[in-house]
Structure formats: structure tokens, C-alpha cells
Amino acid sequence: MADQVKEKTLEETSTWAVAVVCFVLLLISIVIEKLIHKIGSWFKKKNKKALYEALEKVKAELMLMGFISLLLTIGQGYISNICIPKNIAASMHPCSASEEARKYGKKDVPKEDEEENLRRKLLQLVDSLIPRRSLATKGYDKCAEKGKVAFVSAYGMHQLHIFIFVLAVCHVIYCIVTYALGKTKMRRWKKWEEETKTIEYQYSHDPERFRFARDTSFGRRHLSFWSKSTITLWIVCFFRQFFRSVTKVDYLTLRHGFIMAHLAPGSDARFDFRKYIQRSLEEDFKTIVEINPVIWFIAVLFLLTNTNGLNSYLWLPFIPFIVILIVGTKLQVIITKLGLRIQEKGDVVKGTPLVQPGDHFFWFGRPRFILFLIHLVLFTNAFQLAFFVWSTVSKQSCILHELET
């Protein structure tokens, strides 16, 4: 059998090759740093303070990834030298024993896979006659001499290193795409905001006119037989989130309520409610891109569920889907309850219905809990997207093989 060729050390490598690699890495790093700096300068110029702070948090997340990368590189050798008994190491694997035998050539396999393993061994025997290089990350297992298994192998640390990097990139990209979609949805609000400056709007929303609450546009949309029961209220609001979740009458009513609560009389024609919502979106975006220890701890739990037998790839994607549906329904319920609150104060309203939002409409009286759930959904989706990309590119996941078969 031919001897395997050892990898060259840095001393055995040409200096020009080392210089070229360093030059390319430095060039890419400088270009990315300058690009981020240009974007930050543009945010400052446009007085986008919240977006600038969000960019700083993105930089902090990238710096955290760099620090984790450094720790993985330094600790790779030490961690791979930690040995544990084989019976402990054999528990909670992502792949089944037969799948591991098919891919990695392990011995403990069911009888039905013996013929497949025999063919695999014959192929390995032919391949062993051909000398080839071995990866540095798939080095010698020192724990095998002791009859044990490495806690996490050096190659496993290398794969984890790559996955964490892919996760960070997917999280940032996913948040940016979500923010862009939110901005796109708010474009139609510009026409509604401009309409409030017209004489026709001022005439149709005469503050001296008396009407029944249920006869107003806002009342006809939200005050009906289904809004009197909690069950029917949630059912109707559940389906409403899919079809024009924010209508023109909702926007104008919420705008009027905000102006009456926070601005001086007569500010209606000068205030731009749409720009205020955009600034609020930027503030929320700053929150969802920041490093949240609770969210990252949940990511560790997701890694723990990637165990053979749990089939997490079948039920885990439904968790963020269900959460975001509940959040969307809750927001629709809040708008309807604002209308019910108007009717509770009296059947007759003067001018535009005056809504009075409050923290008590939200779960636990904390509106930021809704934002936390949205943050959780975005991160969970980014995690699953990153896992899919990493599994597809590296071809390391037995889940893809199960789906193919």
C-alpha cells in the first residue's frame, strides 16, 4: 500500500504563495471595511441615526464571529485531544448508525446494511491502492490509542467554524431583506399621507360632525357581530392578516389617534405619520440585528435537537411559522379592540373616531415582547436557512439523503 503524502508546513511553502494569500485576505478585508464605512457615512449624511446604530450592531456581530473564529482556531487542538468513552460518544448523533456506516465506514451496523457495506469496503480497497493526500483537518486521532473517542474532532471543529460563519451571514442578510420588504409595503402609505393634506380630506373628516361609531369607516370594518366574541374575533383577525393587513381606514384612524395624543391641536396637516412609522421601523431593525444572548442560547438548543430520531427537520420549521401567525393575529386583534374601546365610551362620536392605544393591549403589558418574538422568528429562519446552505454545500447532512430516498 502506498504511503500517504503529508501536508507541507509553512516553512516548506514558497514565500510568494504565502504573500499572495495574505495579500488577497487583506484586500478583501479592506474592501469590506471601506464599504461598511461608506454606508455608515451615508446614513449619517441622511440623518439615519437608527440605521447607523443598526450598522454598528452588524459590525459588532461580525466582530463576535471573528472572536469565535479565533477561539475555535486556538482551541481546536486542545478540544480535539479531550477523550471520552465510546458509549457516551455514541449517543445523540445526527445520523443513524447505518447512515454513518454508509458515509464514514463504521462497523456497528444493522444486518440489512451488510451487503451495502461490503460493496463500500471493496471500493475503499480499490481507492486505498491509489496514493492521495489527506486533509490537515482530518488528522490522526490520538484518542483511538486509548480506546476512546475525541470530544469533538479537529475536523468537526472546522465544520462548526464554517457553519457559525454561514449563520452570521444568513442572519444579517435575512434581517436586511425583511427590512426592505417592510419599506416596500409602506410605499402605498405615501399616497394616504398626501391625501390628508387635501381640502377634500379636511371636509370629509369634519371635526364638528357627529356620527354613530358603527357608521364610521373604521366602525364598519371592526364593529360587527364577530367582534363581540373572543373566539370569532381571533378567527376573523387570523384570516385578515393575509389580506391587506393595514387598510387605508386603519392607517388614517391610527394617525388621527397619535396626533391627538402626542401633538398640539392644528398639527394634523403638518405632521407626516408615515415618516414617523419609518423611523420606528428603523429603531426596531436596530433591535433585531443586535446580539441577543437569549436568541443565541436558543440556537444552541436547535443544535441539540438535530439528533437522529427527533426528526427536527420535520417539525422545527413550523415553530417560527406558527409564532409569526399568532403575532400577526394579535396585532389585528389590537386594532379591533381599539374600535371596541371607542364604542364602549359611547355610540356617538364627534369627527374622526379617536383611538387610544396602550401597553395593556399587548401580552404581559409589554409591546417589546412582540418585537422579541419577531426577532426570534427571524433568527430561527436564518438558522434553518444557514443549516440548509451549509448541508447542501458541504454535503455533510444525512437529512438530505433521507429526503432524497
mmCIF file of C-alpha atoms in Angstrom:
data_model
loop_
_atom_site.group_PDB
_atom_site.id
_atom_site.type_symbol
_atom_site.label_atom_id
_atom_site.label_comp_id
_atom_site.label_asym_id
_atom_site.label_seq_id
_atom_site.Cartn_x
_atom_site.Cartn_y
_atom_site.Cartn_z
ATOM 1 C CA MET A 1 0.000 0.000 0.000
ATOM 2 C CA ALA A 2 1.423 3.385 -0.989
ATOM 3 C CA ASP A 3 2.306 5.828 1.777
ATOM 4 C CA GLN A 4 0.116 8.870 2.191
ATOM 5 C CA VAL A 5 1.681 12.215 1.290
ATOM 6 C CA LYS A 6 1.984 14.575 4.246
ATOM 7 C CA GLU A 7 0.828 18.169 4.079
ATOM 8 C CA LYS A 8 3.573 20.790 3.759
ATOM 9 C CA THR A 9 4.304 23.091 6.660
ATOM 10 C CA LEU A 10 4.586 26.859 6.318
ATOM 11 C CA GLU A 11 8.382 26.568 6.244
ATOM 12 C CA GLU A 12 8.159 24.248 3.235
ATOM 13 C CA THR A 13 5.837 26.608 1.342
ATOM 14 C CA SER A 14 7.058 29.240 -1.096
ATOM 15 C CA THR A 15 7.100 32.734 0.355
ATOM 16 C CA TRP A 16 5.412 34.138 -2.749
ATOM 17 C CA ALA A 17 2.458 31.788 -2.205
ATOM 18 C CA VAL A 18 2.129 32.905 1.435
ATOM 19 C CA ALA A 19 2.397 36.556 0.363
ATOM 20 C CA VAL A 20 -0.314 36.132 -2.294
ATOM 21 C CA VAL A 21 -2.720 34.554 0.202
ATOM 22 C CA CYS A 22 -2.098 37.301 2.760
ATOM 23 C CA PHE A 23 -2.497 39.995 0.106
ATOM 24 C CA VAL A 24 -5.855 38.606 -1.073
ATOM 25 C CA LEU A 25 -7.154 38.299 2.505
ATOM 26 C CA LEU A 26 -6.069 41.848 3.350
ATOM 27 C CA LEU A 27 -7.559 43.219 0.123
ATOM 28 C CA ILE A 28 -10.939 41.596 0.752
ATOM 29 C CA SER A 29 -10.956 42.756 4.388
ATOM 30 C CA ILE A 30 -10.078 46.356 3.449
ATOM 31 C CA VAL A 31 -12.749 46.475 0.723
ATOM 32 C CA ILE A 32 -15.434 45.218 3.132
ATOM 33 C CA GLU A 33 -14.307 47.663 5.851
ATOM 34 C CA LYS A 34 -14.361 50.615 3.433
ATOM 35 C CA LEU A 35 -17.773 49.582 2.114
ATOM 36 C CA ILE A 36 -19.227 49.452 5.636
ATOM 37 C CA HIS A 37 -17.631 52.848 6.385
ATOM 38 C CA LYS A 38 -19.177 54.372 3.232
ATOM 39 C CA ILE A 39 -22.609 53.028 4.159
ATOM 40 C CA GLY A 40 -22.231 54.446 7.676
ATOM 41 C CA SER A 41 -21.223 57.850 6.292
ATOM 42 C CA TRP A 42 -24.257 57.841 4.003
ATOM 43 C CA PHE A 43 -26.556 57.055 6.950
ATOM 44 C CA LYS A 44 -25.043 59.965 8.885
ATOM 45 C CA LYS A 45 -25.457 62.289 5.917
ATOM 46 C CA LYS A 46 -29.126 61.320 5.562
ATOM 47 C CA ASN A 47 -29.613 61.645 9.345
ATOM 48 C CA LYS A 48 -30.492 57.951 9.659
ATOM 49 C CA LYS A 49 -29.354 57.589 13.242
ATOM 50 C CA ALA A 50 -31.197 54.337 13.930
ATOM 51 C CA LEU A 51 -29.880 52.682 10.761
ATOM 52 C CA TYR A 52 -26.365 53.823 11.622
ATOM 53 C CA GLU A 53 -26.683 52.228 15.051
ATOM 54 C CA ALA A 54 -28.032 49.077 13.372
ATOM 55 C CA LEU A 55 -24.957 49.048 11.129
ATOM 56 C CA GLU A 56 -22.755 49.333 14.210
ATOM 57 C CA LYS A 57 -24.515 46.311 15.702
ATOM 58 C CA VAL A 58 -23.958 44.384 12.477
ATOM 59 C CA LYS A 59 -20.267 45.231 12.784
ATOM 60 C CA ALA A 60 -20.373 44.050 16.405
ATOM 61 C CA GLU A 61 -21.907 40.742 15.291
ATOM 62 C CA LEU A 62 -19.208 40.315 12.639
ATOM 63 C CA MET A 63 -16.571 41.103 15.262
ATOM 64 C CA LEU A 64 -18.125 38.489 17.546
ATOM 65 C CA MET A 65 -17.910 35.958 14.722
ATOM 66 C CA GLY A 66 -14.249 36.855 14.294
ATOM 67 C CA PHE A 67 -13.643 36.350 18.012
ATOM 68 C CA ILE A 68 -15.427 32.979 17.934
ATOM 69 C CA SER A 69 -13.341 32.064 14.893
ATOM 70 C CA LEU A 70 -10.187 32.924 16.798
ATOM 71 C CA LEU A 71 -11.265 30.846 19.802
ATOM 72 C CA LEU A 72 -12.110 27.881 17.573
ATOM 73 C CA THR A 73 -8.747 28.126 15.843
ATOM 74 C CA ILE A 74 -6.793 28.356 19.082
ATOM 75 C CA GLY A 75 -8.813 25.730 20.948
ATOM 76 C CA GLN A 76 -9.168 23.270 18.077
ATOM 77 C CA GLY A 77 -6.147 21.216 19.102
ATOM 78 C CA TYR A 78 -6.933 21.262 22.815
ATOM 79 C CA ILE A 79 -10.593 20.292 22.392
ATOM 80 C CA SER A 80 -9.822 17.502 19.935
ATOM 81 C CA ASN A 81 -7.418 15.999 22.496
ATOM 82 C CA ILE A 82 -10.189 15.616 25.085
ATOM 83 C CA CYS A 83 -11.150 11.926 25.054
ATOM 84 C CA ILE A 84 -14.467 10.442 26.182
ATOM 85 C CA PRO A 85 -15.695 6.810 26.339
ATOM 86 C CA LYS A 86 -17.183 5.366 23.165
ATOM 87 C CA ASN A 87 -20.528 4.544 24.774
ATOM 88 C CA ILE A 88 -21.030 8.201 25.703
ATOM 89 C CA ALA A 89 -19.854 9.428 22.297
ATOM 90 C CA ALA A 90 -22.283 7.055 20.561
ATOM 91 C CA SER A 91 -25.343 8.882 21.924
ATOM 92 C CA MET A 92 -27.394 11.629 20.227
ATOM 93 C CA HIS A 93 -25.850 11.540 16.749
ATOM 94 C CA PRO A 94 -27.457 13.462 13.874
ATOM 95 C CA CYS A 95 -27.334 10.369 11.655
ATOM 96 C CA SER A 96 -28.391 6.783 12.277
ATOM 97 C CA ALA A 97 -25.816 4.007 12.681
ATOM 98 C CA SER A 98 -26.487 2.673 9.175
ATOM 99 C CA GLU A 99 -26.142 6.145 7.661
ATOM 100 C CA GLU A 100 -22.849 6.736 9.458
ATOM 101 C CA ALA A 101 -21.616 3.337 8.243
ATOM 102 C CA ARG A 102 -22.561 4.207 4.680
ATOM 103 C CA LYS A 103 -20.768 7.555 4.793
ATOM 104 C CA TYR A 104 -17.887 7.020 7.201
ATOM 105 C CA GLY A 105 -17.311 3.270 7.269
ATOM 106 C CA LYS A 106 -18.281 2.453 10.880
ATOM 107 C CA LYS A 107 -18.646 -1.188 11.942
ATOM 108 C CA ASP A 108 -21.758 -1.247 14.150
ATOM 109 C CA VAL A 109 -24.487 -1.526 11.556
ATOM 110 C CA PRO A 110 -27.759 -3.403 11.227
ATOM 111 C CA LYS A 111 -27.788 -6.684 9.293
ATOM 112 C CA GLU A 112 -29.832 -5.272 6.430
ATOM 113 C CA ASP A 113 -26.939 -2.911 5.573
ATOM 114 C CA GLU A 114 -24.203 -5.587 5.498
ATOM 115 C CA GLU A 115 -24.356 -6.089 1.718
ATOM 116 C CA GLU A 116 -24.139 -2.344 1.108
ATOM 117 C CA ASN A 117 -21.167 -2.081 3.454
ATOM 118 C CA LEU A 118 -19.438 -4.988 1.667
ATOM 119 C CA ARG A 119 -19.635 -3.123 -1.623
ATOM 120 C CA ARG A 120 -18.381 0.025 0.078
ATOM 121 C CA LYS A 121 -15.390 -1.825 1.559
ATOM 122 C CA LEU A 122 -14.457 -3.203 -1.861
ATOM 123 C CA LEU A 123 -14.485 0.326 -3.255
ATOM 124 C CA GLN A 124 -12.361 1.539 -0.342
ATOM 125 C CA LEU A 125 -9.871 -1.265 -1.013
ATOM 126 C CA VAL A 126 -9.505 -0.128 -4.612
ATOM 127 C CA ASP A 127 -9.162 3.509 -3.537
ATOM 128 C CA SER A 128 -6.510 2.606 -0.968
ATOM 129 C CA LEU A 129 -4.225 1.364 -3.737
ATOM 130 C CA ILE A 130 -4.095 4.892 -5.132
ATOM 131 C CA PRO A 131 -1.899 7.335 -3.165
ATOM 132 C CA ARG A 132 -3.651 10.569 -2.287
ATOM 133 C CA ARG A 133 -3.286 13.425 0.091
ATOM 134 C CA SER A 134 -5.180 13.631 3.383
ATOM 135 C CA LEU A 135 -6.674 16.854 4.693
ATOM 136 C CA ALA A 136 -4.957 18.501 7.608
ATOM 137 C CA THR A 137 -8.303 18.795 9.336
ATOM 138 C CA LYS A 138 -8.781 15.036 9.118
ATOM 139 C CA GLY A 139 -5.650 14.237 11.035
ATOM 140 C CA TYR A 140 -4.558 11.457 13.334
ATOM 141 C CA ASP A 141 -6.966 10.569 16.151
ATOM 142 C CA LYS A 142 -4.886 10.346 19.338
ATOM 143 C CA CYS A 143 -7.862 9.118 21.375
ATOM 144 C CA ALA A 144 -8.066 5.926 19.289
ATOM 145 C CA GLU A 145 -4.919 4.593 21.028
ATOM 146 C CA LYS A 146 -6.742 4.817 24.366
ATOM 147 C CA GLY A 147 -9.847 3.085 23.058
ATOM 148 C CA LYS A 148 -11.800 6.316 23.318
ATOM 149 C CA VAL A 149 -13.249 8.970 21.024
ATOM 150 C CA ALA A 150 -12.422 12.675 20.717
ATOM 151 C CA PHE A 151 -14.899 15.004 22.425
ATOM 152 C CA VAL A 152 -15.076 16.994 19.176
ATOM 153 C CA SER A 153 -12.605 16.147 16.425
ATOM 154 C CA ALA A 154 -10.446 18.778 14.762
ATOM 155 C CA TYR A 155 -12.359 18.306 11.544
ATOM 156 C CA GLY A 156 -15.653 18.658 13.422
ATOM 157 C CA MET A 157 -14.413 21.956 14.884
ATOM 158 C CA HIS A 158 -13.521 23.079 11.384
ATOM 159 C CA GLN A 159 -17.046 22.293 10.153
ATOM 160 C CA LEU A 160 -18.585 24.089 13.152
ATOM 161 C CA HIS A 161 -16.369 27.055 12.335
ATOM 162 C CA ILE A 162 -17.803 27.245 8.824
ATOM 163 C CA PHE A 163 -21.401 26.794 9.991
ATOM 164 C CA ILE A 164 -21.197 29.662 12.509
ATOM 165 C CA PHE A 165 -19.865 31.946 9.782
ATOM 166 C CA VAL A 166 -22.691 30.945 7.411
ATOM 167 C CA LEU A 167 -25.222 31.509 10.217
ATOM 168 C CA ALA A 168 -23.976 35.059 10.853
ATOM 169 C CA VAL A 169 -24.107 35.946 7.153
ATOM 170 C CA CYS A 170 -27.601 34.470 6.702
ATOM 171 C CA HIS A 171 -28.875 36.293 9.811
ATOM 172 C CA VAL A 172 -27.661 39.686 8.581
ATOM 173 C CA ILE A 173 -28.939 39.139 5.030
ATOM 174 C CA TYR A 174 -32.317 37.852 6.280
ATOM 175 C CA CYS A 175 -32.804 40.923 8.501
ATOM 176 C CA ILE A 176 -31.880 43.297 5.665
ATOM 177 C CA VAL A 177 -34.300 41.586 3.260
ATOM 178 C CA THR A 178 -37.093 41.746 5.862
ATOM 179 C CA TYR A 179 -36.433 45.452 6.433
ATOM 180 C CA ALA A 180 -36.505 46.087 2.665
ATOM 181 C CA LEU A 181 -39.835 44.268 2.339
ATOM 182 C CA GLY A 182 -41.259 46.384 5.166
ATOM 183 C CA LYS A 183 -40.141 49.574 3.436
ATOM 184 C CA THR A 184 -41.700 48.362 0.196
ATOM 185 C CA LYS A 185 -45.040 47.681 1.887
ATOM 186 C CA MET A 186 -45.101 51.205 3.329
ATOM 187 C CA ARG A 187 -44.777 52.836 -0.067
ATOM 188 C CA ARG A 188 -48.553 52.751 -0.565
ATOM 189 C CA TRP A 189 -48.908 54.739 2.658
ATOM 190 C CA LYS A 190 -47.302 57.747 0.986
ATOM 191 C CA LYS A 191 -50.424 58.300 -1.108
ATOM 192 C CA TRP A 192 -52.595 58.079 2.006
ATOM 193 C CA GLU A 193 -50.411 60.584 3.838
ATOM 194 C CA GLU A 194 -50.542 63.056 0.952
ATOM 195 C CA GLU A 195 -54.319 62.739 0.887
ATOM 196 C CA THR A 196 -54.530 64.129 4.451
ATOM 197 C CA LYS A 197 -53.189 67.466 3.159
ATOM 198 C CA THR A 198 -56.073 67.956 0.683
ATOM 199 C CA ILE A 199 -59.221 70.013 1.208
ATOM 200 C CA GLU A 200 -61.379 67.002 0.357
ATOM 201 C CA TYR A 201 -59.922 65.097 3.305
ATOM 202 C CA GLN A 202 -60.468 68.019 5.678
ATOM 203 C CA TYR A 203 -64.087 68.298 4.541
ATOM 204 C CA SER A 204 -64.850 64.552 4.799
ATOM 205 C CA HIS A 205 -63.281 64.445 8.275
ATOM 206 C CA ASP A 206 -65.059 67.463 9.711
ATOM 207 C CA PRO A 207 -64.217 67.510 13.456
ATOM 208 C CA GLU A 208 -67.640 69.023 14.250
ATOM 209 C CA ARG A 209 -69.726 66.299 12.647
ATOM 210 C CA PHE A 210 -71.486 63.755 14.870
ATOM 211 C CA ARG A 211 -71.923 60.134 13.764
ATOM 212 C CA PHE A 212 -72.663 56.753 15.216
ATOM 213 C CA ALA A 213 -69.442 54.859 15.915
ATOM 214 C CA ARG A 214 -70.624 51.827 13.970
ATOM 215 C CA ASP A 215 -71.423 54.009 10.906
ATOM 216 C CA THR A 216 -67.862 55.336 10.520
ATOM 217 C CA SER A 217 -65.492 53.625 8.083
ATOM 218 C CA PHE A 218 -63.422 52.347 10.994
ATOM 219 C CA GLY A 219 -66.545 51.136 12.788
ATOM 220 C CA ARG A 220 -67.929 49.297 9.746
ATOM 221 C CA ARG A 221 -64.631 47.427 9.416
ATOM 222 C CA HIS A 222 -64.185 46.424 13.046
ATOM 223 C CA LEU A 223 -67.536 46.722 14.850
ATOM 224 C CA SER A 224 -69.627 43.740 13.812
ATOM 225 C CA PHE A 225 -71.198 40.626 15.270
ATOM 226 C CA TRP A 226 -67.919 38.679 15.116
ATOM 227 C CA SER A 227 -66.075 41.275 17.229
ATOM 228 C CA LYS A 228 -68.334 40.588 20.242
ATOM 229 C CA SER A 229 -66.966 37.087 20.822
ATOM 230 C CA THR A 230 -63.308 36.361 21.609
ATOM 231 C CA ILE A 231 -63.292 33.171 19.540
ATOM 232 C CA THR A 232 -64.799 34.692 16.395
ATOM 233 C CA LEU A 233 -62.661 37.806 16.899
ATOM 234 C CA TRP A 234 -59.423 35.778 16.756
ATOM 235 C CA ILE A 235 -60.667 33.680 13.831
ATOM 236 C CA VAL A 236 -61.535 36.726 11.701
ATOM 237 C CA CYS A 237 -58.303 38.521 12.643
ATOM 238 C CA PHE A 238 -56.306 35.403 11.786
ATOM 239 C CA PHE A 239 -57.516 35.500 8.173
ATOM 240 C CA ARG A 240 -57.360 39.295 7.923
ATOM 241 C CA GLN A 241 -53.586 39.313 8.282
ATOM 242 C CA PHE A 242 -53.294 37.660 4.856
ATOM 243 C CA PHE A 243 -55.439 40.209 3.006
ATOM 244 C CA ARG A 244 -54.489 43.898 3.361
ATOM 245 C CA SER A 245 -53.493 43.737 6.994
ATOM 246 C CA VAL A 246 -53.218 47.546 7.163
ATOM 247 C CA THR A 247 -56.020 49.280 5.268
ATOM 248 C CA LYS A 248 -56.422 52.954 4.481
ATOM 249 C CA VAL A 249 -59.093 53.492 7.151
ATOM 250 C CA ASP A 250 -56.888 51.814 9.789
ATOM 251 C CA TYR A 251 -53.928 53.983 8.831
ATOM 252 C CA LEU A 252 -55.896 57.239 8.924
ATOM 253 C CA THR A 253 -57.605 56.364 12.216
ATOM 254 C CA LEU A 254 -54.341 55.407 13.943
ATOM 255 C CA ARG A 255 -52.752 58.562 12.540
ATOM 256 C CA HIS A 256 -55.514 60.737 13.998
ATOM 257 C CA GLY A 257 -55.281 58.993 17.382
ATOM 258 C CA PHE A 258 -51.500 59.503 17.530
ATOM 259 C CA ILE A 259 -51.752 63.200 16.650
ATOM 260 C CA MET A 260 -54.450 63.856 19.238
ATOM 261 C CA ALA A 261 -52.453 62.047 21.941
ATOM 262 C CA HIS A 262 -48.955 63.443 21.298
ATOM 263 C CA LEU A 263 -49.171 66.650 19.247
ATOM 264 C CA ALA A 264 -50.694 70.082 19.663
ATOM 265 C CA PRO A 265 -54.068 70.929 18.083
ATOM 266 C CA GLY A 266 -53.743 72.022 14.459
ATOM 267 C CA SER A 267 -50.739 69.767 13.730
ATOM 268 C CA ASP A 268 -52.779 67.422 11.577
ATOM 269 C CA ALA A 269 -51.843 68.972 8.232
ATOM 270 C CA ARG A 270 -48.125 69.355 9.037
ATOM 271 C CA PHE A 271 -47.350 66.012 10.638
ATOM 272 C CA ASP A 272 -46.126 63.101 8.478
ATOM 273 C CA PHE A 273 -47.232 59.925 10.217
ATOM 274 C CA ARG A 274 -45.633 57.722 7.553
ATOM 275 C CA LYS A 275 -42.155 59.112 8.248
ATOM 276 C CA TYR A 276 -42.704 58.530 11.951
ATOM 277 C CA ILE A 277 -43.547 54.868 11.243
ATOM 278 C CA GLN A 278 -40.429 54.591 9.078
ATOM 279 C CA ARG A 279 -38.269 55.889 11.921
ATOM 280 C CA SER A 280 -39.944 53.404 14.256
ATOM 281 C CA LEU A 281 -39.163 50.617 11.778
ATOM 282 C CA GLU A 282 -35.523 51.691 11.759
ATOM 283 C CA GLU A 283 -35.447 51.593 15.557
ATOM 284 C CA ASP A 284 -36.962 48.110 15.545
ATOM 285 C CA PHE A 285 -34.479 46.996 12.887
ATOM 286 C CA LYS A 286 -31.699 48.138 15.185
ATOM 287 C CA THR A 287 -33.099 45.782 17.822
ATOM 288 C CA ILE A 288 -33.473 42.665 15.678
ATOM 289 C CA VAL A 289 -29.902 42.764 14.338
ATOM 290 C CA GLU A 290 -28.287 43.135 17.738
ATOM 291 C CA ILE A 291 -26.654 40.266 19.617
ATOM 292 C CA ASN A 292 -29.236 38.808 21.999
ATOM 293 C CA PRO A 293 -27.842 36.155 24.395
ATOM 294 C CA VAL A 294 -31.276 34.522 24.730
ATOM 295 C CA ILE A 295 -31.587 34.130 20.957
ATOM 296 C CA TRP A 296 -28.115 32.602 20.644
ATOM 297 C CA PHE A 297 -28.880 30.239 23.531
ATOM 298 C CA ILE A 298 -31.943 29.091 21.592
ATOM 299 C CA ALA A 299 -29.627 28.427 18.639
ATOM 300 C CA VAL A 300 -27.663 26.039 20.866
ATOM 301 C CA LEU A 301 -30.931 24.253 21.688
ATOM 302 C CA PHE A 302 -31.646 23.954 17.967
ATOM 303 C CA LEU A 303 -28.269 22.260 17.519
ATOM 304 C CA LEU A 304 -29.194 19.891 20.334
ATOM 305 C CA THR A 305 -32.450 18.896 18.597
ATOM 306 C CA ASN A 306 -30.534 17.885 15.461
ATOM 307 C CA THR A 307 -30.478 14.304 16.766
ATOM 308 C CA ASN A 308 -31.404 11.118 14.978
ATOM 309 C CA GLY A 309 -34.930 10.071 15.905
ATOM 310 C CA LEU A 310 -36.277 13.514 16.783
ATOM 311 C CA ASN A 311 -36.815 14.387 13.093
ATOM 312 C CA SER A 312 -36.428 18.073 13.918
ATOM 313 C CA TYR A 313 -36.243 18.921 10.221
ATOM 314 C CA LEU A 314 -39.946 17.992 10.009
ATOM 315 C CA TRP A 315 -41.370 19.990 12.942
ATOM 316 C CA LEU A 316 -38.804 22.692 13.731
ATOM 317 C CA PRO A 317 -39.667 24.892 10.691
ATOM 318 C CA PHE A 318 -43.276 25.081 11.862
ATOM 319 C CA ILE A 319 -42.365 26.764 15.164
ATOM 320 C CA PRO A 320 -41.456 30.193 13.677
ATOM 321 C CA PHE A 321 -44.324 29.828 11.203
ATOM 322 C CA ILE A 322 -46.872 29.351 13.996
ATOM 323 C CA VAL A 323 -45.323 32.097 16.141
ATOM 324 C CA ILE A 324 -45.449 34.702 13.367
ATOM 325 C CA LEU A 325 -49.081 33.786 12.588
ATOM 326 C CA ILE A 326 -50.002 34.275 16.243
ATOM 327 C CA VAL A 327 -48.171 37.619 16.333
ATOM 328 C CA GLY A 328 -49.932 38.810 13.172
ATOM 329 C CA THR A 329 -53.303 37.781 14.563
ATOM 330 C CA LYS A 330 -52.583 39.547 17.859
ATOM 331 C CA LEU A 331 -51.797 42.825 16.092
ATOM 332 C CA GLN A 332 -55.065 42.604 14.166
ATOM 333 C CA VAL A 333 -56.920 41.898 17.412
ATOM 334 C CA ILE A 334 -55.376 45.006 18.985
ATOM 335 C CA ILE A 335 -56.663 47.229 16.162
ATOM 336 C CA THR A 336 -60.161 45.775 16.507
ATOM 337 C CA LYS A 337 -60.114 46.222 20.283
ATOM 338 C CA LEU A 338 -59.273 49.882 19.751
ATOM 339 C CA GLY A 339 -62.553 50.178 17.834
ATOM 340 C CA LEU A 340 -64.443 48.324 20.561
ATOM 341 C CA ARG A 341 -62.987 50.732 23.113
ATOM 342 C CA ILE A 342 -64.474 53.651 21.165
ATOM 343 C CA GLN A 343 -67.928 52.063 21.206
ATOM 344 C CA GLU A 344 -67.663 51.399 24.944
ATOM 345 C CA LYS A 345 -67.281 55.133 25.536
ATOM 346 C CA GLY A 346 -70.431 55.959 23.585
ATOM 347 C CA ASP A 347 -72.353 55.115 20.449
ATOM 348 C CA VAL A 348 -71.915 58.643 19.049
ATOM 349 C CA VAL A 349 -68.516 60.076 18.089
ATOM 350 C CA LYS A 350 -67.551 63.599 17.104
ATOM 351 C CA GLY A 351 -65.383 63.889 14.000
ATOM 352 C CA THR A 352 -62.895 61.077 13.317
ATOM 353 C CA PRO A 353 -63.046 58.140 15.783
ATOM 354 C CA LEU A 354 -60.376 58.687 18.419
ATOM 355 C CA VAL A 355 -58.416 55.545 19.250
ATOM 356 C CA GLN A 356 -56.258 55.394 22.376
ATOM 357 C CA PRO A 357 -53.505 52.752 22.106
ATOM 358 C CA GLY A 358 -51.907 51.472 25.298
ATOM 359 C CA ASP A 359 -49.464 48.861 26.555
ATOM 360 C CA HIS A 360 -52.288 46.920 28.197
ATOM 361 C CA PHE A 361 -53.403 45.683 24.761
ATOM 362 C CA PHE A 362 -50.183 43.671 24.411
ATOM 363 C CA TRP A 363 -49.157 40.422 26.078
ATOM 364 C CA PHE A 364 -47.964 40.999 29.645
ATOM 365 C CA GLY A 365 -48.365 44.744 29.039
ATOM 366 C CA ARG A 366 -45.041 44.721 27.141
ATOM 367 C CA PRO A 367 -45.084 45.737 23.451
ATOM 368 C CA ARG A 368 -41.391 44.823 23.163
ATOM 369 C CA PHE A 369 -42.304 41.183 23.763
ATOM 370 C CA ILE A 370 -43.854 41.218 20.280
ATOM 371 C CA LEU A 371 -40.557 42.558 18.942
ATOM 372 C CA PHE A 372 -38.682 39.788 20.742
ATOM 373 C CA LEU A 373 -40.888 37.158 19.088
ATOM 374 C CA ILE A 374 -40.250 38.729 15.678
ATOM 375 C CA HIS A 375 -36.510 38.712 16.453
ATOM 376 C CA LEU A 376 -36.793 35.047 17.414
ATOM 377 C CA VAL A 377 -38.623 34.176 14.188
ATOM 378 C CA LEU A 378 -36.069 35.990 12.021
ATOM 379 C CA PHE A 379 -33.165 34.274 13.747
ATOM 380 C CA THR A 380 -34.832 30.851 13.601
ATOM 381 C CA ASN A 381 -35.475 31.216 9.875
ATOM 382 C CA ALA A 382 -31.911 32.411 9.338
ATOM 383 C CA PHE A 383 -30.641 29.417 11.338
ATOM 384 C CA GLN A 384 -32.577 26.938 9.206
ATOM 385 C CA LEU A 385 -31.519 28.674 6.001
ATOM 386 C CA ALA A 386 -27.876 28.599 7.131
ATOM 387 C CA PHE A 387 -28.137 24.917 8.056
ATOM 388 C CA PHE A 388 -29.636 24.101 4.664
ATOM 389 C CA VAL A 389 -26.954 26.051 2.791
ATOM 390 C CA TRP A 390 -24.165 24.520 4.873
ATOM 391 C CA SER A 391 -25.559 20.999 4.482
ATOM 392 C CA THR A 392 -26.042 21.380 0.743
ATOM 393 C CA VAL A 393 -22.644 22.878 0.002
ATOM 394 C CA SER A 394 -20.603 20.660 2.331
ATOM 395 C CA LYS A 395 -22.787 17.559 1.680
ATOM 396 C CA GLN A 396 -22.443 16.630 5.349
ATOM 397 C CA SER A 397 -26.067 16.201 6.376
ATOM 398 C CA CYS A 398 -27.787 12.811 6.352
ATOM 399 C CA ILE A 399 -31.105 14.697 6.287
ATOM 400 C CA LEU A 400 -30.640 15.484 2.610
ATOM 401 C CA HIS A 401 -30.054 11.800 1.937
ATOM 402 C CA GLU A 402 -33.236 10.880 3.833
ATOM 403 C CA LEU A 403 -35.268 13.375 1.843
ATOM 404 C CA GLU A 404 -33.852 12.043 -1.416
ATOM 405 C CA THR A 405 -34.740 8.470 -0.513
#
